[in-house]
Structure formats: structure tokens, C-alpha cells
CSV table of C-alpha atoms in Angstrom, one decimal:
chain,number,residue,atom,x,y,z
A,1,UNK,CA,-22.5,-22.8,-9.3
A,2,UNK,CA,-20.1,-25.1,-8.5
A,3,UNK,CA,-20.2,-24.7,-4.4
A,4,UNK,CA,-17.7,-27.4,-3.4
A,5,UNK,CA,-15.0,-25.8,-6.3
A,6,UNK,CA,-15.0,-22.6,-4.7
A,7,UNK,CA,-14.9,-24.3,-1.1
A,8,UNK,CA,-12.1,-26.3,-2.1
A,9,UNK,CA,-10.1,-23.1,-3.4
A,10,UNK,CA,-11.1,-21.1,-0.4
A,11,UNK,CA,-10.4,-23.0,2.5
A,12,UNK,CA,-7.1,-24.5,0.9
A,13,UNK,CA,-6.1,-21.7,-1.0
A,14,UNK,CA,-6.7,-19.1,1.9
A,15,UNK,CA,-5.5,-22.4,4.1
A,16,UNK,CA,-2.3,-22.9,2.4
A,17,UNK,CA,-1.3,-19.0,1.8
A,18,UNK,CA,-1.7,-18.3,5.6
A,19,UNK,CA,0.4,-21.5,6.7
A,20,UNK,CA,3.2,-20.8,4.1
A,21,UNK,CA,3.5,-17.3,5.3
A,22,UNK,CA,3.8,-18.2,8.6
A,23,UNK,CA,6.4,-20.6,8.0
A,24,UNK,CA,8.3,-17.9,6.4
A,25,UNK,CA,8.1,-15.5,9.1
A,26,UNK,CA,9.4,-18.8,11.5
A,27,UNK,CA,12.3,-18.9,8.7
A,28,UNK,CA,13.0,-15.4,9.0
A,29,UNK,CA,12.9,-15.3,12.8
A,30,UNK,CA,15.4,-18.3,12.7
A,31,UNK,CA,17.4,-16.8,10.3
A,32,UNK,CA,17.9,-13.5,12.0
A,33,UNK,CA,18.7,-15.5,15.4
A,34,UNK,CA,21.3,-16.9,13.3
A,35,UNK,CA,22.4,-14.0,12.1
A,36,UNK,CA,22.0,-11.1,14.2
A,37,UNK,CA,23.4,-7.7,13.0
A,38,UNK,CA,26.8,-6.6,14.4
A,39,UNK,CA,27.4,-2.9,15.0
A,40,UNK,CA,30.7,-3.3,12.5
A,41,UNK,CA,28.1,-3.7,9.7
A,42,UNK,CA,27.1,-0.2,10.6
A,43,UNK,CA,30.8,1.2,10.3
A,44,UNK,CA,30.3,-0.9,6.8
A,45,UNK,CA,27.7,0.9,5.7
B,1,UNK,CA,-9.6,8.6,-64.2
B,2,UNK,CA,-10.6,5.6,-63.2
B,3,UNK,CA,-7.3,4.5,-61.6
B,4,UNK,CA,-7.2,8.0,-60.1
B,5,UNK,CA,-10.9,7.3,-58.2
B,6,UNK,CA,-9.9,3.7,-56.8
B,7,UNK,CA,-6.7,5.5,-55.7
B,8,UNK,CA,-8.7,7.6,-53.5
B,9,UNK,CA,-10.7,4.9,-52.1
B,10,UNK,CA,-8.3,2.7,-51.8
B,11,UNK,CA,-7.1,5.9,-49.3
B,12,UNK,CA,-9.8,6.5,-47.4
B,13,UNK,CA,-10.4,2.2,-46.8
B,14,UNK,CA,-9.8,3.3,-42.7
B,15,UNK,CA,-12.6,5.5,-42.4
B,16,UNK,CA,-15.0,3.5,-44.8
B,17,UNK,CA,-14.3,0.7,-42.3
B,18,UNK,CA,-14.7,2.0,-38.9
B,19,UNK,CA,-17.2,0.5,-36.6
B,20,UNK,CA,-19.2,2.2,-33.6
B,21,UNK,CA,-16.9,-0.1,-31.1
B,22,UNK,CA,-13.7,0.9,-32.5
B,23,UNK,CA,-14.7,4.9,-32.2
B,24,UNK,CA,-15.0,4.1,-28.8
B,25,UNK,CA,-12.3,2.2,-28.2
B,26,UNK,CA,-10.3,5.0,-30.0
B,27,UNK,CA,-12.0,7.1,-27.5
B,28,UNK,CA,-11.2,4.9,-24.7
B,29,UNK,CA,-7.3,4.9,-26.0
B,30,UNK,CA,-7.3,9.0,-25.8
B,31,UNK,CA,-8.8,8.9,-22.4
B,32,UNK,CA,-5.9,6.3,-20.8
B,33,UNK,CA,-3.6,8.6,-22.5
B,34,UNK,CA,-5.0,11.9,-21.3
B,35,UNK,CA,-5.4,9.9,-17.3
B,36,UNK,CA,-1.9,9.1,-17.9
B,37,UNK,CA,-0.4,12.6,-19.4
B,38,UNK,CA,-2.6,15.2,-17.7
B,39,UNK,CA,-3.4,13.4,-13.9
B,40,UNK,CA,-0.5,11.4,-14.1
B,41,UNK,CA,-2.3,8.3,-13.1
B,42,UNK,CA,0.1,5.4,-13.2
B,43,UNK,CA,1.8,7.3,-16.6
B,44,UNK,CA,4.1,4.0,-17.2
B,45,UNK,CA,1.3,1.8,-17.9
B,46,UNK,CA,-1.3,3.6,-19.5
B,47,UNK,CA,0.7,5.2,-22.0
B,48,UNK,CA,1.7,2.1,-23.9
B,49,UNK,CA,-2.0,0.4,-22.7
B,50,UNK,CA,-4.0,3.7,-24.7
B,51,UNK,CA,-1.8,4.0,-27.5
B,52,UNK,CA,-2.3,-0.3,-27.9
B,53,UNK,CA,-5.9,0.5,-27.7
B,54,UNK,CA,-5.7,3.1,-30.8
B,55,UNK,CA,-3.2,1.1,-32.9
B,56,UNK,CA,-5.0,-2.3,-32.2
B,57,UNK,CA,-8.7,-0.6,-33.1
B,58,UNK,CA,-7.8,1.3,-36.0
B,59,UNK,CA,-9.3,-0.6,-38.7
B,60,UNK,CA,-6.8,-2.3,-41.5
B,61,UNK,CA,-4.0,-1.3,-39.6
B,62,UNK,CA,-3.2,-5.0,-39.0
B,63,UNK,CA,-1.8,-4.0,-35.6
B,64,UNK,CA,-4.2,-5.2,-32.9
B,65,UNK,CA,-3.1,-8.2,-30.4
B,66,UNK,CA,-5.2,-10.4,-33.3
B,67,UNK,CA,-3.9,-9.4,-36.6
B,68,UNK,CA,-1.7,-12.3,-37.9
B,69,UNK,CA,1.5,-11.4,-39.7
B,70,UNK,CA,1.5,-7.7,-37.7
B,71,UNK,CA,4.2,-6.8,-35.2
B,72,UNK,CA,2.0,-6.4,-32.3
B,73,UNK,CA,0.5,-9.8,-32.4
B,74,UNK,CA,4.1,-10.7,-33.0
B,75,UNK,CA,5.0,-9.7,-29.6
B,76,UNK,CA,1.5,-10.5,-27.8
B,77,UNK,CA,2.6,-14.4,-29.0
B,78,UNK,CA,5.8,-14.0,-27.8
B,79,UNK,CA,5.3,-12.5,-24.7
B,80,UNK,CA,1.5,-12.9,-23.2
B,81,UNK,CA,0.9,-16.5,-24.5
B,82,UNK,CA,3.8,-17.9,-23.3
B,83,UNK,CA,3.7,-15.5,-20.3
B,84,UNK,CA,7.2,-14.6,-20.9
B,85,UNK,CA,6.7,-10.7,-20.1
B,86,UNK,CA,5.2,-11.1,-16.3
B,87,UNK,CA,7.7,-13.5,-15.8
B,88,UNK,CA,10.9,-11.0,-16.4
B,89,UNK,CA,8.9,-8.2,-15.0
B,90,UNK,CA,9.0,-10.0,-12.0
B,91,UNK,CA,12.7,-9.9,-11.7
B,92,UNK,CA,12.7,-6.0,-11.9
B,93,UNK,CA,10.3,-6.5,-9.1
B,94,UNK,CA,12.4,-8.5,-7.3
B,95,UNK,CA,15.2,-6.1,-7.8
B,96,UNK,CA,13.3,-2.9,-6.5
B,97,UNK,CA,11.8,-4.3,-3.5
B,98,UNK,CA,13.5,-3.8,-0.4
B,99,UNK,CA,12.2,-6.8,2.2
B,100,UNK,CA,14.3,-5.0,5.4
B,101,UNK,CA,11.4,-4.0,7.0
B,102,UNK,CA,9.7,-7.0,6.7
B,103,UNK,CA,12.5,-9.4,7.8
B,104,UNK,CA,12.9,-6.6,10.8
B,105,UNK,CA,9.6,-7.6,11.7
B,106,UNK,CA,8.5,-10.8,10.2
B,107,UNK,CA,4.8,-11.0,12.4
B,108,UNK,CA,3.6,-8.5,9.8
B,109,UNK,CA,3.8,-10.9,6.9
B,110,UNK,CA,1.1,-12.2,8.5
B,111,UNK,CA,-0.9,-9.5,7.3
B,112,UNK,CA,0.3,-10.2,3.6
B,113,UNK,CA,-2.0,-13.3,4.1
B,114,UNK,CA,-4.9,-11.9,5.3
B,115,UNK,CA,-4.5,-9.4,2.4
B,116,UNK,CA,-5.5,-12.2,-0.2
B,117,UNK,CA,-9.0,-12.5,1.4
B,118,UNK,CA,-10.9,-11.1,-1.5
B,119,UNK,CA,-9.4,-13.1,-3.3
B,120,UNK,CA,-11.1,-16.0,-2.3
B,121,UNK,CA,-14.3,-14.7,-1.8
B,122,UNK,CA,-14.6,-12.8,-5.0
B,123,UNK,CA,-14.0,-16.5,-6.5
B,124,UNK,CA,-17.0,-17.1,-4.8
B,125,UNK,CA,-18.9,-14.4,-6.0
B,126,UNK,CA,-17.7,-14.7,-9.7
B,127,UNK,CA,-18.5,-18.7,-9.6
B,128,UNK,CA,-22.0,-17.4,-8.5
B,129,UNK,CA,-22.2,-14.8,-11.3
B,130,UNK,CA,-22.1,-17.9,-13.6
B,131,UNK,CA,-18.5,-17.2,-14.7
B,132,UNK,CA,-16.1,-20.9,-15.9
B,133,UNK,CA,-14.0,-22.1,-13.1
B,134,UNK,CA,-11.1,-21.1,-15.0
B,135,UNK,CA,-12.8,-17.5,-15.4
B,136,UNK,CA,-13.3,-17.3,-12.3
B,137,UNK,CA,-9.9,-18.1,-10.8
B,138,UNK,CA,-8.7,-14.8,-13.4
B,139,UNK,CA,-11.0,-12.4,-12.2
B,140,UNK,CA,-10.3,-13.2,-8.2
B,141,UNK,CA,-6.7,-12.6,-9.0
B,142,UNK,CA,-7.7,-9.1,-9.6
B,143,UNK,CA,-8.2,-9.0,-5.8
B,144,UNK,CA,-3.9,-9.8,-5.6
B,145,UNK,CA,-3.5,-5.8,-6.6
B,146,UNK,CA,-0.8,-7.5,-8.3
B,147,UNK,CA,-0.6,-6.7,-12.4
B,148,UNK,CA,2.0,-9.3,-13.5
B,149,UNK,CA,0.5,-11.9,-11.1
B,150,UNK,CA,-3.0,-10.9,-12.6
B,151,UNK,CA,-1.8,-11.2,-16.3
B,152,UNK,CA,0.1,-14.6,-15.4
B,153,UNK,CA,-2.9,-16.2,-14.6
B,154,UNK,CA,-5.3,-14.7,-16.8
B,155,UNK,CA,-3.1,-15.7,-20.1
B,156,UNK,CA,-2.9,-19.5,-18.9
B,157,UNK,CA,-6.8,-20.0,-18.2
B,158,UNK,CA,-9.0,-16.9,-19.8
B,159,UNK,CA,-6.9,-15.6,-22.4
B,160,UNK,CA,-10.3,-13.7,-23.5
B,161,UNK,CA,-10.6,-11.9,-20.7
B,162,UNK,CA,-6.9,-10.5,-20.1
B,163,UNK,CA,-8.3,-6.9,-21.6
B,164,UNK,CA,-10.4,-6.6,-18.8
B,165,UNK,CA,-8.7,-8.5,-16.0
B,166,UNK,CA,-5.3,-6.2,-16.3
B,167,UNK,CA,-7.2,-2.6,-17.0
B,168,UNK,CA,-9.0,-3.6,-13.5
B,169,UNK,CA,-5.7,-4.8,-11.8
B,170,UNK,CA,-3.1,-1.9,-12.9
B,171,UNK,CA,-6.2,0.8,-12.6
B,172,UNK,CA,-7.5,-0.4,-8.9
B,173,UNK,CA,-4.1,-0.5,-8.1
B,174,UNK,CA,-4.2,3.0,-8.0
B,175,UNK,CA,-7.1,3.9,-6.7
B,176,UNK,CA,-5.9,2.0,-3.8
B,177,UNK,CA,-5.6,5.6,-1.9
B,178,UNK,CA,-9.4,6.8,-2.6
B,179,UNK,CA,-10.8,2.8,-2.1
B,180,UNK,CA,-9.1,2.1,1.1
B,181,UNK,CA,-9.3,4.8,3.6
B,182,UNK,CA,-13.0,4.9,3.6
B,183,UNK,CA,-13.3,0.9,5.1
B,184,UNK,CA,-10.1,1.5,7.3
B,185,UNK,CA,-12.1,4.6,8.9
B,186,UNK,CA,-15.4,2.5,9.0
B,187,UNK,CA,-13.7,-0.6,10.5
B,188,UNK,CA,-11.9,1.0,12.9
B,189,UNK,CA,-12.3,3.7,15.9
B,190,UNK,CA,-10.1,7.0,16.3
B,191,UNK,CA,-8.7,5.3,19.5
B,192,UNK,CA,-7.9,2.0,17.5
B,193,UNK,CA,-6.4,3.9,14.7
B,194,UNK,CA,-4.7,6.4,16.7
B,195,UNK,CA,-2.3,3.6,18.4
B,196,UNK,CA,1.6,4.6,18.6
B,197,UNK,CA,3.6,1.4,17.4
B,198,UNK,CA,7.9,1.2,19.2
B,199,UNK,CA,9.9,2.9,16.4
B,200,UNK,CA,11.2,0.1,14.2
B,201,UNK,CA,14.8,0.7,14.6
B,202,UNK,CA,15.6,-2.9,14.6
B,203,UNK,CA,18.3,-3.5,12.0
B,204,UNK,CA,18.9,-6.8,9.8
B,205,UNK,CA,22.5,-8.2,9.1
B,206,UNK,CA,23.3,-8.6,4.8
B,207,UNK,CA,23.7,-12.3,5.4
B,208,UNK,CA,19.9,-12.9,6.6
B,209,UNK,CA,18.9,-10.4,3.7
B,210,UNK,CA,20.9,-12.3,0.7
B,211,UNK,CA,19.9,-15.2,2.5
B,212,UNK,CA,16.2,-14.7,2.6
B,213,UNK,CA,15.2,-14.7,-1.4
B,214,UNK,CA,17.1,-18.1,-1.6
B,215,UNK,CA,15.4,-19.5,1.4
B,216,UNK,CA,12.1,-18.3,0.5
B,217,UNK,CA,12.5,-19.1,-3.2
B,218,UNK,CA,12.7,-22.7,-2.1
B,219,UNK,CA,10.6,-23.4,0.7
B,220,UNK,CA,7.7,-21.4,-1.5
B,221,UNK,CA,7.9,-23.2,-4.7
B,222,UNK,CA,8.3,-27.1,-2.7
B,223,UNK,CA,4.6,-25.6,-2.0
B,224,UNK,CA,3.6,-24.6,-4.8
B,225,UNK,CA,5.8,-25.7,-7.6
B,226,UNK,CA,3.0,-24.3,-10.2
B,227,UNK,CA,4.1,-20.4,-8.8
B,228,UNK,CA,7.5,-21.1,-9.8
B,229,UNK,CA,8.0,-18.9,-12.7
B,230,UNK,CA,6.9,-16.0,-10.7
B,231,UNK,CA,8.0,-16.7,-6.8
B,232,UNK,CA,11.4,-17.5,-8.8
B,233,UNK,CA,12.1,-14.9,-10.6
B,234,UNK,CA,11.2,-12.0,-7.8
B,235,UNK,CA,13.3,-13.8,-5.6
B,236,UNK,CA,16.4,-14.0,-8.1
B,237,UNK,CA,16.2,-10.3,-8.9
B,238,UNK,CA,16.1,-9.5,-5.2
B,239,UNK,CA,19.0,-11.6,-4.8
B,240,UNK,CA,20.7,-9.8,-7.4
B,241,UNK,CA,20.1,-6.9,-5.3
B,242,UNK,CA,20.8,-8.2,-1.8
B,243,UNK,CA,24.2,-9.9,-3.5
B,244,UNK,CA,25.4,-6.5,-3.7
B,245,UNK,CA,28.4,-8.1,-6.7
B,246,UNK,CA,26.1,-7.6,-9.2
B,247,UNK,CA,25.4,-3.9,-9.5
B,248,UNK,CA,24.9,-4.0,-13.3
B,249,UNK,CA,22.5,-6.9,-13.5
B,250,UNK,CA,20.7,-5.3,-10.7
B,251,UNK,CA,20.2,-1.7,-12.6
B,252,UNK,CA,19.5,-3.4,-16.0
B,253,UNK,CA,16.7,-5.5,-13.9
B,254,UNK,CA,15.2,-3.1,-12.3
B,255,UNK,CA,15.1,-0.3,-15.2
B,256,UNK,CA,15.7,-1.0,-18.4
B,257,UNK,CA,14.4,-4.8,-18.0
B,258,UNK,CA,11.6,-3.9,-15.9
B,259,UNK,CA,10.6,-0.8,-18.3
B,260,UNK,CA,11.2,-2.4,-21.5
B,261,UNK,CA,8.8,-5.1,-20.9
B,262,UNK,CA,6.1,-3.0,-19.4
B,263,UNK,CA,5.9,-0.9,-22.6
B,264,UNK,CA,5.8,-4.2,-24.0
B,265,UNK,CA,3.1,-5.7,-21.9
B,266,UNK,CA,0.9,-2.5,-22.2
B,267,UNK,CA,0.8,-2.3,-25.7
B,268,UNK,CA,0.0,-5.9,-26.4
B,269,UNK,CA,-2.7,-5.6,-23.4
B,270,UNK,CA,-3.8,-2.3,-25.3
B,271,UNK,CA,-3.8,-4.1,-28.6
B,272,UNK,CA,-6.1,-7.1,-27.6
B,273,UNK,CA,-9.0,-4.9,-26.6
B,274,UNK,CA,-11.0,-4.7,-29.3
B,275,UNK,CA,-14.3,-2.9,-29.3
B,276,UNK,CA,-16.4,-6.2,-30.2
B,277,UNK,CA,-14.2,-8.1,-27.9
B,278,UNK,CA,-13.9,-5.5,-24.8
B,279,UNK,CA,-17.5,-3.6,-24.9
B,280,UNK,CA,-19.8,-6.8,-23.6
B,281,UNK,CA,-21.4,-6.8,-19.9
B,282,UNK,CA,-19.2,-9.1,-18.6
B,283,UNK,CA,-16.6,-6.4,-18.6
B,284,UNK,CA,-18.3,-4.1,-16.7
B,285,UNK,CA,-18.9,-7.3,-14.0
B,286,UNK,CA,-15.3,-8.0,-14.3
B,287,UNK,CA,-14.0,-4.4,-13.1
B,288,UNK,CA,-17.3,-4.4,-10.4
B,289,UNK,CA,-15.6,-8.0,-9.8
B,290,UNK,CA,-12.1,-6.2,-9.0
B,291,UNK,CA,-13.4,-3.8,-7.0
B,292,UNK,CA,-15.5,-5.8,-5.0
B,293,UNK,CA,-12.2,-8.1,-4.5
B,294,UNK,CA,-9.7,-5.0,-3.4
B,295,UNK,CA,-12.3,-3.7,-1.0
B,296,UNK,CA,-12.5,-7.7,0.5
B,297,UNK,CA,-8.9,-7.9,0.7
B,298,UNK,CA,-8.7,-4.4,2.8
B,299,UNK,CA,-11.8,-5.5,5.0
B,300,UNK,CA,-9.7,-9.0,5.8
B,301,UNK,CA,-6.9,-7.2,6.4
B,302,UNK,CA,-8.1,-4.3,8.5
B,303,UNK,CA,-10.1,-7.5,10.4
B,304,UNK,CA,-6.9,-9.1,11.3
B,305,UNK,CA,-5.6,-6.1,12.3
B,306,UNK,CA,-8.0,-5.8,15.0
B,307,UNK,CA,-7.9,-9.2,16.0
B,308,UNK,CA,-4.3,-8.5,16.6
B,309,UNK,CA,-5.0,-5.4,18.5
B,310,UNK,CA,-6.7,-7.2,20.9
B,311,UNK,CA,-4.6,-10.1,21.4
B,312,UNK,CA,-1.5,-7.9,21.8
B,313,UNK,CA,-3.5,-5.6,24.0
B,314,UNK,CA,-3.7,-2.6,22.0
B,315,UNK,CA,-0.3,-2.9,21.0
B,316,UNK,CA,-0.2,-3.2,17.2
B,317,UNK,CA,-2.3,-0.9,15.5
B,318,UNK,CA,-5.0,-2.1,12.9
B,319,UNK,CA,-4.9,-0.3,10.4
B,320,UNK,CA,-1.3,-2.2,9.1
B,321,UNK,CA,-4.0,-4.9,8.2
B,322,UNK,CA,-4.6,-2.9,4.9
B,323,UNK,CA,-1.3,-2.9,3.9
B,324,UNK,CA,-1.4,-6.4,3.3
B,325,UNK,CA,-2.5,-6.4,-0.4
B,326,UNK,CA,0.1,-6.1,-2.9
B,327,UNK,CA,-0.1,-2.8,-4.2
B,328,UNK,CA,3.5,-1.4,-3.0
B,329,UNK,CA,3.7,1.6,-2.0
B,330,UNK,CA,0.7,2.7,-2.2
B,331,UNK,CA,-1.1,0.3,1.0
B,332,UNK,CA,2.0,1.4,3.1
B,333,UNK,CA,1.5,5.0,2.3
B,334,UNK,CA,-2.3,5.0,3.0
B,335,UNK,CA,-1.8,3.5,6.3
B,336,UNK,CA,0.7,5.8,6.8
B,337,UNK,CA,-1.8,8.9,5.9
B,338,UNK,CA,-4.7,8.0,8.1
B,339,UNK,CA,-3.2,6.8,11.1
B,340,UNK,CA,-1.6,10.0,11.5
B,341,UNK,CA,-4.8,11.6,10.8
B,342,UNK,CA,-5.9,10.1,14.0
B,343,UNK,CA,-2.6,11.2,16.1
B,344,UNK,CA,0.0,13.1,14.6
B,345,UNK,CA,2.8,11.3,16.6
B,346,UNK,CA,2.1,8.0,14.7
B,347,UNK,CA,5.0,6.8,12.3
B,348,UNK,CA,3.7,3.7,10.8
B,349,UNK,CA,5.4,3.9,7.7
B,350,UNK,CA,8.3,1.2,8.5
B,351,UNK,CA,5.8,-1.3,9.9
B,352,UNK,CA,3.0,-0.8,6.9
B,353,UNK,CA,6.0,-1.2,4.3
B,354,UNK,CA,7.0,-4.4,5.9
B,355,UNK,CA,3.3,-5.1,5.4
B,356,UNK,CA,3.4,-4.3,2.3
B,357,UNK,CA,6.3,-6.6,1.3
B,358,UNK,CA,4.3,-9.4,2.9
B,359,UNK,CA,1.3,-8.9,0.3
B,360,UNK,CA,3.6,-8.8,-2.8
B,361,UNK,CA,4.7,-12.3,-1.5
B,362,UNK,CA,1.6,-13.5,-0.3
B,363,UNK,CA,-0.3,-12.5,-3.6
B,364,UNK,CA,2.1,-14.6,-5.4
B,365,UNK,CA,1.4,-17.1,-3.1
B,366,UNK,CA,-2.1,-17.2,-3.4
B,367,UNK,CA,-1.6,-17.4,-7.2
B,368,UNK,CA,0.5,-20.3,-7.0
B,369,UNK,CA,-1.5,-22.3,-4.6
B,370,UNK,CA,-4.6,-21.6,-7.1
B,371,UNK,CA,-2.6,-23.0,-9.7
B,372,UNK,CA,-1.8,-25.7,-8.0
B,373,UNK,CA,-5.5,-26.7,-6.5
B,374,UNK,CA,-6.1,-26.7,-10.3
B,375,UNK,CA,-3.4,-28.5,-11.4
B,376,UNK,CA,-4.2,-31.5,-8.4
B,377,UNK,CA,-8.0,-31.0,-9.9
B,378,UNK,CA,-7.0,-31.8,-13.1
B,379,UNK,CA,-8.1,-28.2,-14.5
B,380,UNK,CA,-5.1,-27.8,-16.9
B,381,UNK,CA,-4.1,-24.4,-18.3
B,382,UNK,CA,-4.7,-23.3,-21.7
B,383,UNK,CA,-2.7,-24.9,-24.2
């Protein structure tokens, strides 16, 4: 069994996943401060 | 006479022809099809996945997933081996998913993450199990609950073992509601469980949803450029949808597209199991392999969950962990189901979709950022 492979995928893989999801939720946080909803998008809908 | 005998041999060739393997398989094919027709278990899927399983077993009917010159191996070329059809499905994904509750609440994408646990660990186990690297990296992306993410890795680095690796994806993906509520019950208490989350009436403008897929699209794939194909094309048919200008495009996406090339995909999937192929040990290791990753992923997420109940003091409710994993609706719903158990005044639904979301984009994530540990390892894909 190749230990340090499956190290290698878990810490990074797991690693990576986590740290691009959170930048995403930062994106989305700044995107909706940007952007907040207006109550005339409402009347839109 | 004589021309009249060979005729009649020459007419019963099939039957003279058929193995023990392919009896079963032909078996096999009926059961999918009476699973799919009479208990309605994920009808869409099976029904093109049994009937490939009869056509691509009978014998001399030149139409399994191997037979050159035949129509199915035609289309398994076309579509599998240059993993055209998961690519385009992903755009009818893309087009039916609705990301509002997760950009309502982004904190749950967290979960998404956490979700693609068993992942990892299954990788683990299957390395241990004295399954190829390459193998390996297939049979954890069973743990993504994710069918077109599964088959997209599979068909570049263990063509072999696509039979097996998408029966266990599609199939576990719906038997998420009898595999998860049995850890979320063990992992949590009635108290933890029975927690009231605000209603999630927060609402998100059009320009941060339309936004978002492009946004997303490109910081993701600047990670990961070998999840392109799939992180791409989700997020361009959920632009389409978000756009709201491209109505058409958005209906041919998410139905005729996205159906199309699931009867596609299912048949070809259907065709390649062959009995000598498909009835080995391993395949029985690869669906215990599945399992084993799905339960992982709902024990990570259900874990998180609880981390995060604590650390907002009781305030999010745990059980939203095991919505993380990709298999939309069905996590959300779960959640949904046995929190209220535990207190009838708990809505979760909103929050555990938004979950949900999270673990379609953080399975394709995790399959991207495996491709590209390979691809900086030098382990190439198949050619």
C-alpha cells in the first residue's frame, strides 16, 4: 500500500476542497454585500 | 434438407451460445428494470442501465459496450471514452439547480466540504485493499454521491471498472434515505437534533445569483484547472438559468439535453457489463467500497455539524452536516425528515437544501483537486 499516495490525496485533496469552499462562501458574502436585495425586486417578481 | 437444418441452427446460434454469466446478467438486466418499473427506484436511470445489461449480454447480438462495428459501442466511444456525456449532463445540472439558498446562507457550503470526507478515506481503504492508485481514486469518487462526477473519473483512469463504479454511485444515491438516518440518529442526541434553526427568509438580489456561476466558475477552475470540463459546464447551465434571456436554452438543458444523454449514458453503462467482466470479487468490494464511502461522508458531515453546534452555542443544528454530500434532494429531504422527528416545529428544509447545493459543488471539487494531485504527480489519465 502506497501510504504516502493516499496521505498526499488526503490531506491536500480534503485540504484544498475545504479552503476552496470557503473562499467561495467569502465570495458570496462579498457579493451579496455588494449587492443586497431591494424590496422593488420583489414587486419584479 | 440440408440447407433447411443449417437454417435452423444458424437460428437458434443465441441460445447455443449463452454462458452461465450472461443468464445472470440477463437476470440482473430484468431486476434493474423491475426496481425501476415496479418500486420506482430512480426509474430514469435504470431503465436504459437494465435494458444495456440485456442487449449488451445477449450473445451475437453485437450490441454490448465491446462489440466493434455495433451501435452501442458506437456511442459508448463517443460518449464515455471521451467523457463527452457527463460533461453535457452537467449542464442540465447546472440548469436545474437552484443555489438561492445556499448564496442566502453561504456558512453551510461549509458542510458541502465536510461532505467529501469518505472520500478520502475510502481512498485509503481501497489503496489498502490492494486496488491501482488510479483504481482507487474511481472507487473513492463513489463517496461524491455524484453519478456524472463518478463516471468522469472512472472513464479517464479505470475504464474497467465503470460497470461497477456507476451501479454503486446512481444506486447508493438512492438509498441515501435508508443509509443516512441511522448514523445521523447514532451521532447525535434528541436535544442536538431537535434544535429550531431562524426561518431562512433572507432573500438574494438576481445580480449576485447570475453573478455567482461566473464567479465561481473561475475562481474554482484557477484551482483546479483539471475539474474544468465539469465545474464549467454546471456553472454555464446555471447561468443559462440565472440569465433569465435564455428561456429556450435553459428548458432544452435541463430536459431534453439532460434526458437524452442519460438514456444515453445508461445504456452504454448497461452495455459494458458483461457477465465475465462484471461477476469478479472485486465488484462486490467496489459496491462494499461505496457504501463504506457514503456512510464516511455522512459521519464527517454529521461531525462538523456538531462541532458547529457547539461553537455557535447550540445554534445551528447538526444534523445539516449530512446534507453535505451531493445527492440533491435526497440529503436535504432526510435532514428535513428526522429533525422533525425530533420536534415537529423544526423546518430545516431551506438550510439542508443550501447544504445540499454546497455538496454538488464540493463533490466536483473534490474530483477536480484529485485530478489535479495526479496530474502534478505525473499519474496521467488513460489515453
Amino acid at each position: 500500500m502506497d501510504v504516502a499516495f493516499g496521505v498526499t490525496m488526503m490531506v491536500m485533496g480534503m485540504g484544498v476542497t475545504l479552503i476552496t469552499l470557503y473562499l467561495l462562501s467569502l465570495v458570496i458574502g462579498l457579493l451579496v454585500k455588494l449587492f443586497p436585495y431591494k424590496a422593488e425586486e420583489e414587486k419584479q417578481e | 434438407m440440408d440447407v433447411f437444418l443449417a437454417s435452423l441452427s444458424a437460428l437458434g446460434q443465441g441460445f447455443a451460445n449463452l454462458t452461465w454469466q450472461a443468464t445472470v446478467m440477463l437476470l440482473l438486466g430484468c431486476l434493474l428494470l423491475y426496481l425501476a418499473v415496479a418500486r420506482g427506484i430512480e426509474p430514469l436511470l435504470l431503465i436504459p442501465i437494465g435494458f444495456g445489461v440485456i442487449l449488451g449480454n445477449l450473445p451475437l447480438a453485437g450490441l454490448s459496450a465491446q462489440d466493434e462495428h455495433g451501435v452501442i459501442k458506437l456511442l459508448y466511444d463517443a460518449g464515455i471514452l471521451t467523457e463527452l456525456f457527463p460533461v453535457l449532463l452537467f449542464i442540465g445540472l447546472g440548469a436545474m439547480i437552484d443555489f438561492g439558498p445556499m448564496l442566502a446562507n453561504p456558512m453551510v457550503l461549509i458542510f458541502g466540504a465536510a461532505g467529501q470526507f469518505g472520500i478520502f478515506l475510502t481512498l485509503f481503504l481501497a489503496l489498502a485493499l490492494g486496488f491501482a492508485k488510479q483504481e482507487a481514486i474511481s472507487i473513492a469518487v463513489i463517496g461524491a454521491c455524484d453519478g456524472p462526477t463518478a463516471i468522469y473519473v472512472t472513464s479517464k483512469f479505470a475504464r474497467d471498472l465503470l460497470p461497477a463504479v456507476s451501479i454503486a454511485a446512481y444506486s447508493y444515491m438512492s438509498l441515501v434515505p435508508i443509509l443516512q438516518p441511522p448514523i445521523m440518529r447514532f451521532l447525535t442526541t434528541k436535544k442536538e437534533r431537535a434544535t429550531v434553526m431562524p426561518a431562512a427568509d433572507k432573500k438574494v438580489s438576481k445580480k449576485v445569483k447570475i453573478l455567482f456561476p461566473v464567479v465561481a466558475g473561475i475562481l474554482t477552475i484557477l484551482i483546479a484547472p483539471m475539474g474544468a470540463p465539469l465545474m464549467g459546464m454546471l456553472m454555464l447551465g446555471n447561468f443559462l438559468k440565472e440569465s433569465g434571456v435564455v428561456d429556450r436554452l435553459t428548458k432544452v438543458s435541463e430536459s431534453t439535453l439532460a434526458n437524452t444523454v442519460t438514456l444515453f449514458l445508461g445504456l452504454c453503462i448497461g452495455a459494458s457489463m458483461l457477465g465475465a467482466n462484471f461477476l469478479q470479487w472485486r465488484t462486490i468490494l467496489i459496491l462494499l467500497l461505496g457504501l463504506v464511502a457514503i456512510s464516511l461522508d455522512t459521519v464527517a458531515g454529521v461531525l462538523l455539524g456538531k462541532f458547529m453546534y457547539v461553537v455557535t452555542k447550540g445554534k445551528i443544528n447538526p444534523l445539516l452536516g449530512a446534507a453535505g454530500t451531493s445527492a440533491f434532494p435526497m440529503s436535504a429531504r432526510v435532514v428535513q425528515k428526522v429533525g422533525q422527528k425530533a420536534n415537529p416545529r423544526n423546518f430545516l428544509l431551506f438550510h439542508a437544501i443550501g447544504a445540499n447545493t454546497g455538496g454538488q459543488i464540493g463533490s466536483v471539487m473534490a474530483a477536480a483537486v484529485m485530478l489535479a494531485i495526479m496530474a502534478g504527480m505525473g499519474i496521467g489519465p488513460l489515453p
